[in-house]
CSV table of C-alpha atoms in Angstrom, one decimal:
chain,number,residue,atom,x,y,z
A,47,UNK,CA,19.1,-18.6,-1.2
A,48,UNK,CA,21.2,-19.8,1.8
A,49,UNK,CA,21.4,-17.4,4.8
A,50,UNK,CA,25.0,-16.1,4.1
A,51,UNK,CA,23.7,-14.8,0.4
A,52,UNK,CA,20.7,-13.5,1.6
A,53,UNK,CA,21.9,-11.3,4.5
A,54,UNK,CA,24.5,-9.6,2.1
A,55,UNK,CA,21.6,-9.1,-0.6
A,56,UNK,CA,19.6,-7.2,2.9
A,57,UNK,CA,22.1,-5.5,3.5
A,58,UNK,CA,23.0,-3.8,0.1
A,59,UNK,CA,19.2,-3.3,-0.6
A,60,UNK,CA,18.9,-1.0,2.9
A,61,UNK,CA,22.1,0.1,2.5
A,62,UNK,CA,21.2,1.4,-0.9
A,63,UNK,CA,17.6,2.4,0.7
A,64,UNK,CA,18.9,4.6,3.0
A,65,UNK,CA,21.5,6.1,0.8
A,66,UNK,CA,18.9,7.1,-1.9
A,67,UNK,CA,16.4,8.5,0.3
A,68,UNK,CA,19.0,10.9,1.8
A,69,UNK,CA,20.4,12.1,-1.1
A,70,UNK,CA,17.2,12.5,-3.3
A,71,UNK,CA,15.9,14.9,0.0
A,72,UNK,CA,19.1,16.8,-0.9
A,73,UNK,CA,17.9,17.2,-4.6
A,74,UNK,CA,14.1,17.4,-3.6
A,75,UNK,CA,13.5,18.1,-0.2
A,76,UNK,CA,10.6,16.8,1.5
A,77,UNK,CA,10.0,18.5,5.0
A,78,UNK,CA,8.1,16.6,7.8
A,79,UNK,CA,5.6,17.7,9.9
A,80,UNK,CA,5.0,17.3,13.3
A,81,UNK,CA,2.2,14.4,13.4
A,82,UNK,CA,0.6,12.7,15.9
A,83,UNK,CA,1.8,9.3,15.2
A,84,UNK,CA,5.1,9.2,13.7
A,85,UNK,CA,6.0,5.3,14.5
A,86,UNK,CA,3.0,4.6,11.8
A,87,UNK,CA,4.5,7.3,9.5
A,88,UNK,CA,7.2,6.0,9.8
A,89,UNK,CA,6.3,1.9,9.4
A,90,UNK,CA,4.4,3.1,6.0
A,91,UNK,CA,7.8,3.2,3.9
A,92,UNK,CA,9.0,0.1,4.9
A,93,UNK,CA,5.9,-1.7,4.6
A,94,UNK,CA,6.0,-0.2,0.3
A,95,UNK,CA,9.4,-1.0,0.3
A,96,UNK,CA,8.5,-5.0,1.4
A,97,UNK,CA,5.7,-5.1,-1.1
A,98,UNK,CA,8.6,-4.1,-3.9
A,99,UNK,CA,10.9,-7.1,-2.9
A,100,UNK,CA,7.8,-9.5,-2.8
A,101,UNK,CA,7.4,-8.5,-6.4
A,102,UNK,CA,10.4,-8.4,-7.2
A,103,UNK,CA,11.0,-12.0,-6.3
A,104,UNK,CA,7.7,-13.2,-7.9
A,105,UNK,CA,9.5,-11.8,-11.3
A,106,UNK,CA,12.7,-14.1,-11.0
A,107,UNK,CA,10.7,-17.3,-10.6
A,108,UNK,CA,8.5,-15.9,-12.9
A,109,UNK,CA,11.3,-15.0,-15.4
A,110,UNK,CA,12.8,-18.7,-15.0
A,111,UNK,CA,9.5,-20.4,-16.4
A,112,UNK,CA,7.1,-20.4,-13.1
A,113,UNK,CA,3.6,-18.8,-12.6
A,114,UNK,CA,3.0,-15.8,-11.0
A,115,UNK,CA,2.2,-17.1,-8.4
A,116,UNK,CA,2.8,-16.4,-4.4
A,117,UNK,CA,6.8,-17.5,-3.1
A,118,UNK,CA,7.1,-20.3,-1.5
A,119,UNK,CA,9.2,-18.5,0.9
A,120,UNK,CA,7.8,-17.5,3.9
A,121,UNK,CA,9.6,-14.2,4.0
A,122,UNK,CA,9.3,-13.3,1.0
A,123,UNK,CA,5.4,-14.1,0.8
A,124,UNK,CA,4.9,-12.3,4.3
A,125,UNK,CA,6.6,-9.5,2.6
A,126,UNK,CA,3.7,-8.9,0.5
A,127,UNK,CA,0.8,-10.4,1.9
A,128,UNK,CA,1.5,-9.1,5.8
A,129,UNK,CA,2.8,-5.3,4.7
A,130,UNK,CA,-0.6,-5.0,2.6
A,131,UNK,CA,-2.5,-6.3,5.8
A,132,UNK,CA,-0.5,-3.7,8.2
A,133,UNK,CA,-1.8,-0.9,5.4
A,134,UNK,CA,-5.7,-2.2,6.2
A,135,UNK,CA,-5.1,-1.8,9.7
A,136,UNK,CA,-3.4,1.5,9.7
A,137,UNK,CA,-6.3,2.5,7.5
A,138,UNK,CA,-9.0,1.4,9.7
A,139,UNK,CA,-7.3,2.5,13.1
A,140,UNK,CA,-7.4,6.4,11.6
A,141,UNK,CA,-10.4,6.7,9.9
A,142,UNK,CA,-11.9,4.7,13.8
A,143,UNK,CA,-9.7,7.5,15.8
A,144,UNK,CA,-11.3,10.1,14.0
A,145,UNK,CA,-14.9,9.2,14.6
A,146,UNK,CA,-13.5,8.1,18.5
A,147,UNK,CA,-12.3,11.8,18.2
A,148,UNK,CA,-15.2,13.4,16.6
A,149,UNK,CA,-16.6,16.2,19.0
A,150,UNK,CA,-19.2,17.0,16.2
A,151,UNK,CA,-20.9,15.3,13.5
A,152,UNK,CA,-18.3,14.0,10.6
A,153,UNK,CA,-18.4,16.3,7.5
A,154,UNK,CA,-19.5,13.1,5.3
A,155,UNK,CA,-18.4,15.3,1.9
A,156,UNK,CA,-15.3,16.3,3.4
A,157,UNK,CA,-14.0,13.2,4.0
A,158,UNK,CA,-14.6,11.2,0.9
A,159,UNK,CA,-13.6,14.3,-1.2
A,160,UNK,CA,-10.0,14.3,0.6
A,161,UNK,CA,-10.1,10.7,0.0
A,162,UNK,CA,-10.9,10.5,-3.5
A,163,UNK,CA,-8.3,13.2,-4.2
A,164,UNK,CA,-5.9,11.6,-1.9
A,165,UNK,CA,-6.2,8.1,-4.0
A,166,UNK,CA,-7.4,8.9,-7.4
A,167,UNK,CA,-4.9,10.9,-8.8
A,168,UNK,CA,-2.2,9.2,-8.5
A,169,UNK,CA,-3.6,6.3,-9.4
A,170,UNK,CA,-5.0,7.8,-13.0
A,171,UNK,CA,-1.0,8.7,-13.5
A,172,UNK,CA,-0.5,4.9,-13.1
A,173,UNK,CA,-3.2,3.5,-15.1
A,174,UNK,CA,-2.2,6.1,-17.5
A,175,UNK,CA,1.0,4.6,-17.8
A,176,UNK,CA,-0.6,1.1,-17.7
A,177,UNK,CA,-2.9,1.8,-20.9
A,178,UNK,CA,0.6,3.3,-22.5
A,179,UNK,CA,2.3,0.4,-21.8
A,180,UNK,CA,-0.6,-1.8,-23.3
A,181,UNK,CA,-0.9,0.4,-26.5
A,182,UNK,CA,3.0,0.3,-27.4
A,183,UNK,CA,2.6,-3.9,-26.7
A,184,UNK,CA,-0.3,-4.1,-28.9
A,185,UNK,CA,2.0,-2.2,-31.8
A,186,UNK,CA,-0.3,1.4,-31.4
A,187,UNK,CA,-3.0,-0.9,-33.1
A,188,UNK,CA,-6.7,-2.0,-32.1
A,189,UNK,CA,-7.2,-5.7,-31.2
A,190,UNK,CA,-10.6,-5.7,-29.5
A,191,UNK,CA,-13.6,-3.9,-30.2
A,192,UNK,CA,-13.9,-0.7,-29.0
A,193,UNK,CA,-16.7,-1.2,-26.8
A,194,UNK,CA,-14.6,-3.8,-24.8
A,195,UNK,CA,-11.4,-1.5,-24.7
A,196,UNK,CA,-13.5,1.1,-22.7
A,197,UNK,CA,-15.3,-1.0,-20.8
A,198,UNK,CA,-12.1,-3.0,-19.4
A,199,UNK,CA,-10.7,0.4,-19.2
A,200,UNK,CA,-13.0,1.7,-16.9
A,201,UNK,CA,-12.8,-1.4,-14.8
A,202,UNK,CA,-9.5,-0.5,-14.5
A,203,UNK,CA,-9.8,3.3,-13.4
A,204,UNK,CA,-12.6,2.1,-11.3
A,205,UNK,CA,-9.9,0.5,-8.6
A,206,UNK,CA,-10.5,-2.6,-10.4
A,207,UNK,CA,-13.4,-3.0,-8.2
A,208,UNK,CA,-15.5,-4.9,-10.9
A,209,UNK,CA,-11.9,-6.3,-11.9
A,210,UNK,CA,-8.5,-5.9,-13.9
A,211,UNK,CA,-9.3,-8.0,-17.1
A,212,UNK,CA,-6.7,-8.0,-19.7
A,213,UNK,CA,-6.9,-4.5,-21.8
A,214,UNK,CA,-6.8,-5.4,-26.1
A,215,UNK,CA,-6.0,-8.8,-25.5
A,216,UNK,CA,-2.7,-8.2,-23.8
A,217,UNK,CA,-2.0,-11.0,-22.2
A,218,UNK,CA,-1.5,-10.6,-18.3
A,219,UNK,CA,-1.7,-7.0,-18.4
A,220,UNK,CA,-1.8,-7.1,-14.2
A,221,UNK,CA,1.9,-7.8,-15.0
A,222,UNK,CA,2.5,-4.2,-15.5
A,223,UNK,CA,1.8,-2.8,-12.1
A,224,UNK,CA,2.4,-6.2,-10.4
A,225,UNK,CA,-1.5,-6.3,-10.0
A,226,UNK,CA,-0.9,-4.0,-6.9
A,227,UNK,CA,-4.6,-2.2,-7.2
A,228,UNK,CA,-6.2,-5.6,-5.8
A,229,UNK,CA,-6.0,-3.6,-2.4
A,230,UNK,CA,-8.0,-0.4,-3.0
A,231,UNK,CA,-11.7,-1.9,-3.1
A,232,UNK,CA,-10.8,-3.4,0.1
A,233,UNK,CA,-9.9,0.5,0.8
A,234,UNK,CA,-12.6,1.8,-0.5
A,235,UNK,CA,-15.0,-0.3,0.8
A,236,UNK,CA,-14.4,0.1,4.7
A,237,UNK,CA,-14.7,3.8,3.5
A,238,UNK,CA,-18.1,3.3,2.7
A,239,UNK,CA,-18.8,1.9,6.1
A,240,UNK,CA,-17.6,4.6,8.4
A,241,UNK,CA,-21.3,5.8,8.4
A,242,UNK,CA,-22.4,2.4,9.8
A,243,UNK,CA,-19.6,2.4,12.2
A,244,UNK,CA,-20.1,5.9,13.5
A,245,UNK,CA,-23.4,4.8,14.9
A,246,UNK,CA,-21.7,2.8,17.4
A,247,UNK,CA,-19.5,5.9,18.1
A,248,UNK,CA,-22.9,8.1,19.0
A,249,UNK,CA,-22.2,9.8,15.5
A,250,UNK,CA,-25.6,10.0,13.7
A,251,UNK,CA,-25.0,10.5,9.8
A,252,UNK,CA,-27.8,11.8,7.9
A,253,UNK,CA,-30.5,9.3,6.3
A,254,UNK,CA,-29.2,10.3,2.7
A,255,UNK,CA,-25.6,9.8,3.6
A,256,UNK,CA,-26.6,6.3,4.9
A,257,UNK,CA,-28.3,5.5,2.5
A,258,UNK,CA,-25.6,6.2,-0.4
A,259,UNK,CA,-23.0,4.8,1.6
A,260,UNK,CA,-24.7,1.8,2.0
A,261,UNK,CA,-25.9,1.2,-1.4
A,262,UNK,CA,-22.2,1.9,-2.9
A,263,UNK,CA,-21.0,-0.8,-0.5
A,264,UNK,CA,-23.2,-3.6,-1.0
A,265,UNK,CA,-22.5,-2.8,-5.4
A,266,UNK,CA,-18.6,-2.9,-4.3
A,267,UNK,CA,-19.6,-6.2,-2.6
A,268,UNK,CA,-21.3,-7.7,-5.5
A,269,UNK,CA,-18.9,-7.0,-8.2
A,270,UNK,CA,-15.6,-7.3,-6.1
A,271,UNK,CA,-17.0,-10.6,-4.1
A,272,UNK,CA,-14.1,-9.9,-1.9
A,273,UNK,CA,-12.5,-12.1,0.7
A,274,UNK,CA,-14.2,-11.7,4.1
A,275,UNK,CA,-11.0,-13.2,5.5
A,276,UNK,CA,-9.2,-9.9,4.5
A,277,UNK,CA,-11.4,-7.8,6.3
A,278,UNK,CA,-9.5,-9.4,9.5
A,279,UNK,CA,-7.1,-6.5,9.4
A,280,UNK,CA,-9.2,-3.6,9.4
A,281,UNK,CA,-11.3,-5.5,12.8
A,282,UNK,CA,-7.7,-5.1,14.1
A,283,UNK,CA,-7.1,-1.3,13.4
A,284,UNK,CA,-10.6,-0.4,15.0
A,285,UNK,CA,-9.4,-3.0,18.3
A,286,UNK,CA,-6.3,-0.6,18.0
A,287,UNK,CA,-8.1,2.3,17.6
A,288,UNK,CA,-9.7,1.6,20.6
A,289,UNK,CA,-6.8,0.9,23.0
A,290,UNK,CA,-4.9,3.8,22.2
A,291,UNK,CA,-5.8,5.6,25.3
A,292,UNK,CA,-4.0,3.2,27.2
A,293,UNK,CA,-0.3,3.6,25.5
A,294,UNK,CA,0.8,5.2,28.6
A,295,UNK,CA,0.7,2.6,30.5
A,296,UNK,CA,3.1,1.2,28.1
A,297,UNK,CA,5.7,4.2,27.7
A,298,UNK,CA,8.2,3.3,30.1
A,299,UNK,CA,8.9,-0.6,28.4
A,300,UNK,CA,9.7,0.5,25.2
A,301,UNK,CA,13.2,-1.4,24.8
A,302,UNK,CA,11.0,-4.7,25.9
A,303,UNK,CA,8.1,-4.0,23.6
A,304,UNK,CA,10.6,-3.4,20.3
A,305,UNK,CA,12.5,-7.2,21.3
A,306,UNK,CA,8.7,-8.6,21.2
A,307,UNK,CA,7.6,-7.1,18.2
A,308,UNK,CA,11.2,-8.4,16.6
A,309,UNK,CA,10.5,-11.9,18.3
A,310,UNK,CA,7.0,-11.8,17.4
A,311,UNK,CA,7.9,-10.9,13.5
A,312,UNK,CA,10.3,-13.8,13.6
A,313,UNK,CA,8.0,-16.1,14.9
A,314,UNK,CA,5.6,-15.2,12.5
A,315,UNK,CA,7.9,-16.3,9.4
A,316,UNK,CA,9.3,-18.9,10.7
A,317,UNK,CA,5.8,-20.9,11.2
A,318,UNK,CA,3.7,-19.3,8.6
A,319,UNK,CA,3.6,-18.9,4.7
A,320,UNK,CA,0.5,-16.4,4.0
A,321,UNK,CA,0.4,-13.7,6.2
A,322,UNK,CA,-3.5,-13.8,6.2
A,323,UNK,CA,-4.8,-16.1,8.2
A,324,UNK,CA,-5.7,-16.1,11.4
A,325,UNK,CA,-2.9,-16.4,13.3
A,326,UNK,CA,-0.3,-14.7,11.8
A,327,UNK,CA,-3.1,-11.6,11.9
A,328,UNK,CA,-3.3,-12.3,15.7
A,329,UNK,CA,0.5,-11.5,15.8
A,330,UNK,CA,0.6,-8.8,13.4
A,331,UNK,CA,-2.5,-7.1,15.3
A,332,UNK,CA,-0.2,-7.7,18.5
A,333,UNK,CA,2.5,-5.7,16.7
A,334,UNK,CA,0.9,-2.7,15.2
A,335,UNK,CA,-1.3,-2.3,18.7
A,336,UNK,CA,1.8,-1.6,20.3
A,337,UNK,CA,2.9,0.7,17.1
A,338,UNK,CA,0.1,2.7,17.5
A,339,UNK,CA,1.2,3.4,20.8
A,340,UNK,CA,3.9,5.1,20.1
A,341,UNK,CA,6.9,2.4,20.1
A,342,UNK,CA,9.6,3.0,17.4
A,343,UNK,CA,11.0,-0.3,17.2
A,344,UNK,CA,15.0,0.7,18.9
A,345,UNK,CA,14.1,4.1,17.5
A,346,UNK,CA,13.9,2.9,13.7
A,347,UNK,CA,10.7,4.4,12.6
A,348,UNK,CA,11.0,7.8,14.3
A,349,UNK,CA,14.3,8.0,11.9
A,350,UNK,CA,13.4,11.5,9.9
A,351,UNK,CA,14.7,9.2,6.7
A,352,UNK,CA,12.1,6.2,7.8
A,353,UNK,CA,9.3,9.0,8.1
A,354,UNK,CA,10.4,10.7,4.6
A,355,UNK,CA,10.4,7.3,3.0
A,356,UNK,CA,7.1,7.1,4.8
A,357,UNK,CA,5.7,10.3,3.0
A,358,UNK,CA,6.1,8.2,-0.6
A,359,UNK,CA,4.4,4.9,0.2
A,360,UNK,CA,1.4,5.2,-1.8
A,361,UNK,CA,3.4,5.9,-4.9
A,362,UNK,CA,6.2,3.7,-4.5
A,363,UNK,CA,3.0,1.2,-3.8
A,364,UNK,CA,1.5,2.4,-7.3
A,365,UNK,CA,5.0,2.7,-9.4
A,366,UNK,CA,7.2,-0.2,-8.4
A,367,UNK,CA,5.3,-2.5,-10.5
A,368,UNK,CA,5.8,-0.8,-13.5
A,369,UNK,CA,9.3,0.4,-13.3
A,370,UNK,CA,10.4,-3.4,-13.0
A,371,UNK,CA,7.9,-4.4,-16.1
A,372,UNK,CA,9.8,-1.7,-18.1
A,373,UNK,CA,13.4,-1.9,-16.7
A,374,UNK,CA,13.1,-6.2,-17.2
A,375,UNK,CA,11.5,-6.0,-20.9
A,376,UNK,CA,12.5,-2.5,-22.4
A,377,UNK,CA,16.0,-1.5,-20.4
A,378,UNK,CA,17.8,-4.9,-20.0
A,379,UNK,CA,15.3,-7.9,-21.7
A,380,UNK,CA,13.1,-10.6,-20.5
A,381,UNK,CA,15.9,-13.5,-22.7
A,382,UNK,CA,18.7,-11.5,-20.4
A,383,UNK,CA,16.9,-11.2,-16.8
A,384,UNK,CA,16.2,-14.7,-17.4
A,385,UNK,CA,20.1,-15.7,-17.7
A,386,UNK,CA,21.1,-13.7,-14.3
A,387,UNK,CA,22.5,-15.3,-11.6
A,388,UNK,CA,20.4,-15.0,-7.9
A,389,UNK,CA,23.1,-12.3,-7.3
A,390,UNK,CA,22.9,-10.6,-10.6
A,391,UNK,CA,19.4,-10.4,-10.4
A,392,UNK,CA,19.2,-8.6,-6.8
A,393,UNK,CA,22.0,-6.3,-8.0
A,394,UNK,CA,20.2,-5.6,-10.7
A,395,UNK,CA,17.0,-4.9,-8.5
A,396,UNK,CA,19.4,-2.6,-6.4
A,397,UNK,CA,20.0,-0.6,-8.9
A,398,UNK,CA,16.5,0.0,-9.4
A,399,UNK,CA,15.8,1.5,-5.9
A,400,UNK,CA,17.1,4.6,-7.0
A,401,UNK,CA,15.1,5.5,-9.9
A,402,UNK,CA,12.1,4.3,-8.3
A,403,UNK,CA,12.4,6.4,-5.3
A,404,UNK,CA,13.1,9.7,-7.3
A,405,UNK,CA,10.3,9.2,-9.5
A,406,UNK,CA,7.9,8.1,-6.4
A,407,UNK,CA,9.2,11.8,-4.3
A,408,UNK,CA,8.6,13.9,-8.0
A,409,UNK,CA,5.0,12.1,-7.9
A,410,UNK,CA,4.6,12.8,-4.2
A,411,UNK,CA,5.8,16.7,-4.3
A,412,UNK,CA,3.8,17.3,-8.0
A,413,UNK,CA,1.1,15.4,-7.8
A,414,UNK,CA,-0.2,14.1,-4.3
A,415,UNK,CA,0.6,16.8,-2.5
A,416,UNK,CA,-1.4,19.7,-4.7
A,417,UNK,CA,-4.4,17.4,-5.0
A,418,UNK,CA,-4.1,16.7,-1.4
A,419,UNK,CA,-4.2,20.3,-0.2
A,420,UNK,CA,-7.2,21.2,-3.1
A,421,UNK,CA,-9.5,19.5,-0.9
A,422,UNK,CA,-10.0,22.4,1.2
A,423,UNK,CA,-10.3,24.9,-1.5
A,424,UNK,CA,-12.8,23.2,-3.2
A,425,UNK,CA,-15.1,22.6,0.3
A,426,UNK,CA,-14.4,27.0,0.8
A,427,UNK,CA,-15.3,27.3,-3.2
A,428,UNK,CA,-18.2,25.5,-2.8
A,429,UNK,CA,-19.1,26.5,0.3
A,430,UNK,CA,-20.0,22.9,1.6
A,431,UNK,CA,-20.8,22.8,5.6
């Protein structure tokens, strides 16, 4: 795409961004709390949105007879690879402020209660889609034994942790979400060492909750045998985490620190095609530091419509995947998609932002948000201390 083509596309993809998110908070209203750091609730939305055009560029070469495979464009890669990074990082600096924070010992049960209702849920209503979507491409019939169909299956529900193998032999069935759930192990995993970490924060876990945590972490390990390159971005949240209480020093340059972080993000593209190494991690960990202290990038991400985009990351993260598997081979057709025109195809992708935003605030208001607030009734049922 040359420069002129791709700044109109921009522009009627946040144009239509913008316009959906207001008017579906007409129809649904979302209201928004007063949080502590609004410049990360509001980066979250944009950073879901990124991962969707990443995707949804991967499907036009892969529609025209390419592998799914990573663009060769910088942006475009960066769009996925770097926004997934900047979600590691604004993992790891929360979960690190909280034990920086802690006056008393962490509530171990607590925590990985709210997080496993925060995560799971959602993502069963996704995989439940998934396995629907395999069953009507495998004709409603059985094409693997059973005992394969439930084991892949639980590989599956299990955050693909031990994997996301193709479900009764249907061929690439990681094409359905845009194999999206790569990231939660990676999640999960730094999860599992907050008990290691607190140590260093004078937070003493008990023997049995070391002992668990550490056992679940080195089986994640084993069965994901994940990157250790990716684990860059979560050293960067806890470096964040750490120089927090010195954003005041920083308050009065704001103007100057949002022309960086623009530089800095241009930089980055311009020079560098995964997002991942080291460098370009250096320059995102540059950026988000200075999110994390409060700068809004010229006021963007304090927008109430960035932050209410913000509040439907994790399922526009889960759902855009599968809306553009069924709108591309259900709605329109994989022979039609293939015949569009660069133009055609982002319009039709435009088109989609709506639906997938409506759908991700029903999910968000129905589903996240009542297993989100259970957590707390099921410590008082329970009565766990």
């Amino acid at each position: 795409m040359d420069f002129l083509t791709l700044s109109i596309i921009f522009i009627g993809l946040f144009g239509i961004l913008f316009c959906s998110v207001y008017i579906i908070n007409l129809i649904l209203p979302v209201s928004l709390e007063d949080i502590k750091y609004k410049s990360i609730d509001g980066l979250r939305g944009y950073l879901a949105f990124f991962v969707f055009l990443h995707h949804s560029y991967i499907w036009y070469f892969f529609l025209h007879g390419n592998a799914w495979e990573e663009p060769k464009s910088n942006l475009f890669n960066q769009f996925g690879q770097t926004s997934v990074l900047y979600f590691f990082m604004i993992t790891s600096f929360l979960f690190t402020r909280k034990l920086i924070e802690a006056k008393d010992q962490i509530n171990w049960k607590r925590l990985f209660l709210s997080r496993f209702l925060r995560i799971f849920p959602m993502y069963f209503v996704s995989i439940l889609t998934l396995l629907c979507i395999v069953a009507y491409e495998s004709d409603f019939t059985i094409n693997d034994k059973i005992s394969h169909i439930i084991r892949d299956t639980f590989k599956w529900l299990n955050f693909t942790i031990s994997g996301a193998p193709n479900l009764n032999n249907v061929n690439n069935t990681y094409l359905i979400n845009a194999g999206v759930a790569w990231s939660l192990p990676f999640e999960w995993m730094f999860y599992f060492l907050l008990p290691i970490l607190a140590l260093g924060f004078k937070i003493k876990p008990s023997k049995k909750v070391r002992t668990i945590t550490l056992v679940v972490l080195i089986y994640m390990i084993l069965e994901n045998k994940p990157n250790l390159k990716l684990f860059l971005p979560f050293a960067s949240g806890i470096v964040a985490a750490l120089l927090y209480d010195y954003k005041n020093r920083f308050q009065n340059y704001s103007q100057s620190i949002s022309l960086i972080i623009l530089v800095l993000s241009v930089v980055s593209v311009i020079f560098f095609n995964h997002g991942k190494d080291f460098i370009p991690v250096l320059i995102s960990t540059i950026i988000f530091i200075f999110i994390t202290f409060g700068n809004s990038f010229f006021g963007i991400l304090h927008w109430p419509i960035s932050r209410k985009l913000g509040q439907i990351t994790y399922s526009i993260y889960l759902v855009h995947g599968i809306i553009l598997f069924i709108a591309f081979n259900y709605i329109i057709g994989i022979v039609e998609v293939s015949k569009f025109s660069v133009f055609n195809y982002w319009k039709t992708i435009a088109i989609c932002i709506f639906p997938i935003l409506f759908l991700c605030q029903v999910c968000y208001l129905y589903i996240e948000v009542p297993f989100i607030k259970m957590t707390e009734k099921i410590m008082a049922r329970n009565s766990i201390k």
